[in-house]
Amino acid sequence: MKRHVVITGGGGEIGFAMAREFAAAGAAVTLLDKVLPSELNPEVEAIGATFRQVDVTDADSVNAVVGGLDEIDVAVANAGVHRGARFLDLSPEAWRLMFDVNAGGVFLFCQAVARRMVRRARGGNIVVTGSWVQDVPHVDNTAYCASKAAAAMVARCMALELAEHGIRVNVVAPGIVNAGMAARQLKIDPVFAATATQGIPLGRLQTAEQVARATAFLCSDEAESITGMTMLVDGGLSLFKR
Ligand SMILES: NC(=O)c1ccc[n+]([C@@H]2O[C@H](COP(=O)([O-])OP(=O)(O)OC[C@H]3O[C@@H](n4cnc5c(N)ncnc54)[C@H](O)[C@@H]3O)[C@@H](O)[C@H]2O)c1
């Protein structure tokens, strides 16, 4: 039987790279997102994946969609949003948005998935997409850092409580990935573009595929004793070489 992998934020660049990685290994993939960019339609078809619309901030939407899926072996809580702002300028709306999606969305999706996995009693794997900034303060990023820190702690608490059900929960924490939200920022922010690689000891931005491979590893039998861990895929960025 094919493993069934469900990925939120699957219409985004990192989420879709994860979908490709799992599909290439023979999994059936369901992509969940608020929107699927139309240019992805042929690619979704090419990897044999299916798409369902969901808003991870809406419990009814999450429960209805997750409840209607086939049995889930692997779930990746990957949907995320980023709004940069100086602490002094950060609006309550931006704070709420980032917490609603990046932390609340992880809670709602993972709870719906975990309830199904526990009922089925065959274990499973959950990965939360965190960020290197979940443990490192970063200027202009108070709400993003704090929401990712919250998501990582949700994952660790889940790992603790769900281990007795054979469910492993880990965090994949990308650095600056030349894809998705960071790629969009690189295009419009010349200072960021000029300096992005400077603090990365390995000297390169990450790729979505590198994040996807780490995610697949965390969900593989090779990682059978790993739970409650954050796997950084950041080229050493959080080591702060200056
Ligand atoms: N790109 C990077 O450098 C980087 C670095 C660290 C962490 N991350 C994290 O990786 C994940 C994927 O980001 P990405 O770079 O592919 O960005 P992206 O914008 O391409 O993808 C994010 C996806 O999340 C979806 N989404 C947002 N709000 C949603 C909601 N309420 N319900 C359902 N889906 C929703 C968006 O529609 C989008 O498709 C995010 O959690 C992000 O925080 C990205």
CSV table of C-alpha atoms and ligand atoms in Angstrom, one decimal:
chain,number,residue,atom,x,y,z
A,1,MET,CA,0.0,0.0,0.0
A,2,LYS,CA,1.2,3.5,-0.9
A,3,ARG,CA,2.0,5.8,2.1
A,4,HIS,CA,-0.4,8.7,2.2
A,5,VAL,CA,1.3,12.0,2.8
A,6,VAL,CA,-0.6,15.2,3.5
A,7,ILE,CA,1.1,18.6,3.2
A,8,THR,CA,-0.3,22.0,4.2
A,9,GLY,CA,1.1,24.9,2.3
A,10,GLY,CA,1.4,22.4,-0.5
A,11,GLY,CA,0.7,25.1,-3.1
A,12,GLY,CA,3.9,26.9,-1.9
A,13,GLU,CA,7.4,26.3,-3.2
A,14,ILE,CA,8.8,24.3,-0.3
A,15,GLY,CA,5.5,22.4,0.2
A,16,PHE,CA,5.4,21.4,-3.4
A,17,ALA,CA,9.1,20.3,-3.4
A,18,MET,CA,8.1,18.1,-0.4
A,19,ALA,CA,5.3,16.7,-2.5
A,20,ARG,CA,7.6,15.9,-5.4
A,21,GLU,CA,10.1,14.2,-3.0
A,22,PHE,CA,7.5,12.0,-1.4
A,23,ALA,CA,5.8,11.2,-4.7
A,24,ALA,CA,9.1,10.2,-6.2
A,25,ALA,CA,9.5,7.7,-3.4
A,26,GLY,CA,6.1,6.2,-4.3
A,27,ALA,CA,3.7,8.0,-1.9
A,28,ALA,CA,0.2,9.2,-2.6
A,29,VAL,CA,0.3,12.9,-1.8
A,30,THR,CA,-2.5,15.3,-0.9
A,31,LEU,CA,-1.8,19.0,-1.0
A,32,LEU,CA,-3.7,21.3,1.2
A,33,ASP,CA,-3.6,25.0,0.8
A,34,LYS,CA,-5.8,28.1,0.7
A,35,VAL,CA,-4.9,28.4,-3.0
A,36,LEU,CA,-3.2,26.3,-5.6
A,37,PRO,CA,-1.4,28.5,-8.1
A,38,SER,CA,-2.9,27.6,-11.5
A,39,GLU,CA,0.6,27.0,-13.0
A,40,LEU,CA,1.0,24.1,-10.6
A,41,ASN,CA,-2.0,22.2,-12.0
A,42,PRO,CA,-0.1,20.2,-14.6
A,43,GLU,CA,2.6,19.4,-12.0
A,44,VAL,CA,0.1,18.2,-9.5
A,45,GLU,CA,-1.3,15.9,-12.1
A,46,ALA,CA,2.2,14.8,-13.2
A,47,ILE,CA,3.1,13.5,-9.7
A,48,GLY,CA,-0.4,12.0,-9.2
A,49,ALA,CA,-1.2,14.2,-6.3
A,50,THR,CA,-4.6,15.7,-5.3
A,51,PHE,CA,-5.4,19.1,-4.0
A,52,ARG,CA,-7.9,20.2,-1.4
A,53,GLN,CA,-8.6,23.7,-0.3
A,54,VAL,CA,-8.2,24.4,3.4
A,55,ASP,CA,-7.7,27.4,5.6
A,56,VAL,CA,-5.5,26.2,8.5
A,57,THR,CA,-6.7,29.0,10.7
A,58,ASP,CA,-10.3,27.7,10.5
A,59,ALA,CA,-11.0,24.7,12.8
A,60,ASP,CA,-14.1,23.7,10.9
A,61,SER,CA,-12.3,23.9,7.5
A,62,VAL,CA,-9.4,21.8,8.8
A,63,ASN,CA,-11.6,19.2,10.6
A,64,ALA,CA,-13.9,18.8,7.5
A,65,VAL,CA,-11.0,18.4,5.1
A,66,VAL,CA,-8.7,16.2,7.2
A,67,GLY,CA,-11.7,14.1,8.3
A,68,GLY,CA,-12.6,13.4,4.6
A,69,LEU,CA,-9.2,12.2,3.6
A,70,ASP,CA,-7.9,8.6,3.3
A,71,GLU,CA,-5.9,7.2,6.2
A,72,ILE,CA,-2.9,9.4,6.8
A,73,ASP,CA,0.6,8.0,7.3
A,74,VAL,CA,2.6,11.3,7.1
A,75,ALA,CA,1.5,14.8,7.7
A,76,VAL,CA,3.6,18.0,7.2
A,77,ALA,CA,2.3,21.2,8.8
A,78,ASN,CA,4.1,23.5,6.4
A,79,ALA,CA,1.7,26.4,5.7
A,80,GLY,CA,3.2,29.7,6.8
A,81,VAL,CA,3.1,33.4,6.4
A,82,HIS,CA,5.7,36.1,6.9
A,83,ARG,CA,5.3,39.8,7.4
A,84,GLY,CA,8.5,41.8,8.3
A,85,ALA,CA,8.3,44.8,10.6
A,86,ARG,CA,10.4,46.6,13.2
A,87,PHE,CA,9.2,45.8,16.7
A,88,LEU,CA,8.1,49.4,17.2
A,89,ASP,CA,6.0,49.3,14.1
A,90,LEU,CA,4.6,45.8,14.3
A,91,SER,CA,0.8,45.9,14.1
A,92,PRO,CA,-1.5,43.7,16.1
A,93,GLU,CA,-3.0,42.5,12.8
A,94,ALA,CA,0.3,41.2,11.5
A,95,TRP,CA,1.1,39.6,14.9
A,96,ARG,CA,-2.3,37.9,14.9
A,97,LEU,CA,-1.9,36.7,11.3
A,98,MET,CA,1.5,35.1,11.9
A,99,PHE,CA,0.3,33.5,15.1
A,100,ASP,CA,-3.0,32.3,13.6
A,101,VAL,CA,-1.2,30.6,10.6
A,102,ASN,CA,2.2,29.7,11.8
A,103,ALA,CA,1.3,28.5,15.3
A,104,GLY,CA,-2.5,28.1,15.4
A,105,GLY,CA,-2.6,26.4,12.0
A,106,VAL,CA,0.0,23.9,13.1
A,107,PHE,CA,-2.0,23.1,16.2
A,108,LEU,CA,-5.3,22.7,14.4
A,109,PHE,CA,-4.0,20.6,11.5
A,110,CYS,CA,-1.8,18.4,13.7
A,111,GLN,CA,-4.5,17.8,16.2
A,112,ALA,CA,-7.0,16.8,13.5
A,113,VAL,CA,-4.3,14.5,11.9
A,114,ALA,CA,-3.1,13.0,15.2
A,115,ARG,CA,-6.7,12.2,16.3
A,116,ARG,CA,-7.1,10.1,13.1
A,117,MET,CA,-3.7,8.5,13.6
A,118,VAL,CA,-4.5,7.5,17.2
A,119,ARG,CA,-7.9,6.1,16.1
A,120,ARG,CA,-6.2,4.0,13.4
A,121,ALA,CA,-3.6,2.8,15.9
A,122,ARG,CA,-0.8,2.2,13.3
A,123,GLY,CA,1.5,5.1,14.3
A,124,GLY,CA,2.6,7.8,11.9
A,125,ASN,CA,4.8,10.7,11.3
A,126,ILE,CA,4.3,14.4,11.6
A,127,VAL,CA,6.7,17.1,10.6
A,128,VAL,CA,6.3,20.8,11.3
A,129,THR,CA,8.1,23.3,9.2
A,130,GLY,CA,9.8,25.7,11.6
A,131,SER,CA,12.6,28.1,10.8
A,132,TRP,CA,16.1,28.8,11.9
A,133,VAL,CA,14.7,31.9,13.6
A,134,GLN,CA,12.6,29.8,15.9
A,135,ASP,CA,15.6,29.8,18.3
A,136,VAL,CA,17.4,32.9,17.2
A,137,PRO,CA,16.1,36.5,17.4
A,138,HIS,CA,16.1,38.2,14.1
A,139,VAL,CA,15.6,41.9,13.4
A,140,ASP,CA,12.2,42.9,11.8
A,141,ASN,CA,10.9,39.5,12.7
A,142,THR,CA,9.4,39.5,16.2
A,143,ALA,CA,6.1,37.9,15.3
A,144,TYR,CA,7.6,35.5,12.8
A,145,CYS,CA,10.3,34.3,15.2
A,146,ALA,CA,7.8,34.0,18.1
A,147,SER,CA,5.2,32.2,16.1
A,148,LYS,CA,7.8,29.7,14.8
A,149,ALA,CA,9.1,29.2,18.4
A,150,ALA,CA,5.6,28.5,19.4
A,151,ALA,CA,5.1,26.0,16.6
A,152,ALA,CA,8.3,24.2,17.5
A,153,MET,CA,7.2,23.9,21.1
A,154,VAL,CA,3.8,22.5,20.0
A,155,ALA,CA,5.7,19.9,18.0
A,156,ARG,CA,7.8,18.9,21.0
A,157,CYS,CA,4.7,18.6,23.3
A,158,MET,CA,3.0,16.5,20.6
A,159,ALA,CA,6.1,14.3,20.4
A,160,LEU,CA,6.0,13.7,24.1
A,161,GLU,CA,2.3,12.9,24.2
A,162,LEU,CA,2.0,11.0,21.0
A,163,ALA,CA,5.0,8.7,21.3
A,164,GLU,CA,3.0,6.1,23.1
A,165,HIS,CA,0.8,5.8,20.0
A,166,GLY,CA,3.9,5.3,17.8
A,167,ILE,CA,3.6,8.7,16.3
A,168,ARG,CA,6.9,10.6,15.8
A,169,VAL,CA,6.8,14.4,15.6
A,170,ASN,CA,9.8,16.5,14.4
A,171,VAL,CA,10.5,20.0,13.1
A,172,VAL,CA,12.4,20.8,9.9
A,173,ALA,CA,13.9,24.2,10.3
A,174,PRO,CA,15.0,25.8,7.0
A,175,GLY,CA,17.5,28.7,6.8
A,176,ILE,CA,17.2,31.2,4.0
A,177,VAL,CA,15.8,29.2,1.1
A,178,ASN,CA,16.0,30.5,-2.4
A,179,ALA,CA,12.3,29.6,-2.9
A,180,GLY,CA,8.9,30.7,-1.7
A,181,MET,CA,8.7,33.6,0.7
A,182,ALA,CA,12.4,34.3,0.9
A,183,ALA,CA,12.8,34.2,-2.9
A,184,ARG,CA,10.0,36.8,-3.1
A,185,GLN,CA,11.8,39.0,-0.6
A,186,LEU,CA,15.2,38.6,-2.4
A,187,LYS,CA,13.5,39.9,-5.6
A,188,ILE,CA,12.2,43.1,-4.0
A,189,ASP,CA,14.9,43.9,-1.3
A,190,PRO,CA,18.3,44.6,-2.8
A,191,VAL,CA,20.0,44.9,0.7
A,192,PHE,CA,18.7,41.5,1.7
A,193,ALA,CA,19.8,40.1,-1.7
A,194,ALA,CA,23.3,41.5,-1.3
A,195,THR,CA,23.8,40.3,2.2
A,196,ALA,CA,21.7,37.1,2.4
A,197,THR,CA,24.5,34.6,2.1
A,198,GLN,CA,27.0,36.6,4.2
A,199,GLY,CA,26.3,34.9,7.6
A,200,ILE,CA,25.9,31.4,6.2
A,201,PRO,CA,29.0,29.4,7.0
A,202,LEU,CA,28.4,27.0,4.1
A,203,GLY,CA,28.2,30.1,1.9
A,204,ARG,CA,25.0,29.2,0.0
A,205,LEU,CA,21.3,29.7,0.3
A,206,GLN,CA,19.3,26.6,0.8
A,207,THR,CA,17.1,25.0,-1.8
A,208,ALA,CA,13.5,23.7,-1.4
A,209,GLU,CA,14.7,20.3,-2.4
A,210,GLN,CA,17.2,20.2,0.5
A,211,VAL,CA,14.4,21.0,2.9
A,212,ALA,CA,12.2,18.3,1.3
A,213,ARG,CA,14.9,15.6,1.5
A,214,ALA,CA,15.4,16.4,5.3
A,215,THR,CA,11.6,16.1,5.7
A,216,ALA,CA,11.5,12.8,3.9
A,217,PHE,CA,14.4,11.5,6.1
A,218,LEU,CA,12.6,12.5,9.3
A,219,CYS,CA,9.6,10.4,8.1
A,220,SER,CA,11.6,7.4,7.1
A,221,ASP,CA,12.5,4.2,9.0
A,222,GLU,CA,16.1,5.5,9.2
A,223,ALA,CA,14.8,8.0,11.6
A,224,GLU,CA,12.8,5.5,13.7
A,225,SER,CA,14.2,6.7,17.0
A,226,ILE,CA,14.0,10.4,16.3
A,227,THR,CA,11.2,12.4,17.8
A,228,GLY,CA,10.9,15.8,19.3
A,229,MET,CA,13.9,17.0,17.3
A,230,THR,CA,14.5,20.1,15.2
A,231,MET,CA,16.5,19.3,12.1
A,232,LEU,CA,18.1,22.6,10.9
A,233,VAL,CA,18.6,22.8,7.2
A,234,ASP,CA,20.3,26.2,7.3
A,235,GLY,CA,23.9,25.8,6.1
A,236,GLY,CA,25.0,26.7,9.6
A,237,LEU,CA,23.3,30.1,9.6
A,238,SER,CA,22.3,29.7,13.2
A,239,LEU,CA,25.9,29.2,14.2
A,240,PHE,CA,26.4,32.9,13.5
A,241,LYS,CA,29.8,33.1,11.8
A,242,ARG,CA,30.6,36.8,11.4
B,1,LIG,N1,11.5,30.3,2.2
B,1,LIG,C1,12.2,30.3,3.2
B,1,LIG,O1,13.4,30.8,3.2
B,1,LIG,C2,11.8,29.8,4.5
B,1,LIG,C3,12.7,29.7,5.6
B,1,LIG,C4,12.3,29.2,6.8
B,1,LIG,C5,11.0,28.6,7.0
B,1,LIG,N2,10.1,28.7,5.9
B,1,LIG,C6,8.8,28.1,6.1
B,1,LIG,O2,8.6,27.2,5.1
B,1,LIG,C7,7.1,27.1,4.9
B,1,LIG,C8,6.8,27.2,3.4
B,1,LIG,O3,7.2,28.5,3.0
B,1,LIG,P1,7.6,28.9,1.5
B,1,LIG,O4,8.9,29.6,1.5
B,1,LIG,O5,7.4,27.7,0.6
B,1,LIG,O6,6.5,30.0,1.2
B,1,LIG,P2,5.3,30.0,0.2
B,1,LIG,O7,4.6,31.3,0.5
B,1,LIG,O8,5.7,29.6,-1.1
B,1,LIG,O9,4.3,28.9,0.8
B,1,LIG,C9,3.5,29.0,1.9
B,1,LIG,C10,2.1,28.4,1.6
B,1,LIG,O10,1.3,28.5,2.8
B,1,LIG,C11,0.0,28.8,2.3
B,1,LIG,N3,-0.9,29.3,3.4
B,1,LIG,C12,-0.7,30.5,4.0
B,1,LIG,N4,-1.7,30.8,4.8
B,1,LIG,C13,-2.5,29.7,4.8
B,1,LIG,C14,-3.7,29.3,5.4
B,1,LIG,N5,-4.3,30.1,6.3
B,1,LIG,N6,-4.3,28.1,5.1
B,1,LIG,C15,-3.7,27.2,4.2
B,1,LIG,N7,-2.5,27.5,3.6
B,1,LIG,C16,-2.0,28.7,3.8
B,1,LIG,C17,0.2,29.8,1.2
B,1,LIG,O11,-1.0,29.8,0.4
B,1,LIG,C18,1.4,29.2,0.5
B,1,LIG,O12,1.1,28.3,-0.6
B,1,LIG,C19,6.5,28.2,5.8
B,1,LIG,O13,6.1,27.6,7.0
B,1,LIG,C20,7.7,29.1,6.0
B,1,LIG,O14,7.5,29.8,7.2
B,1,LIG,C21,10.5,29.2,4.7
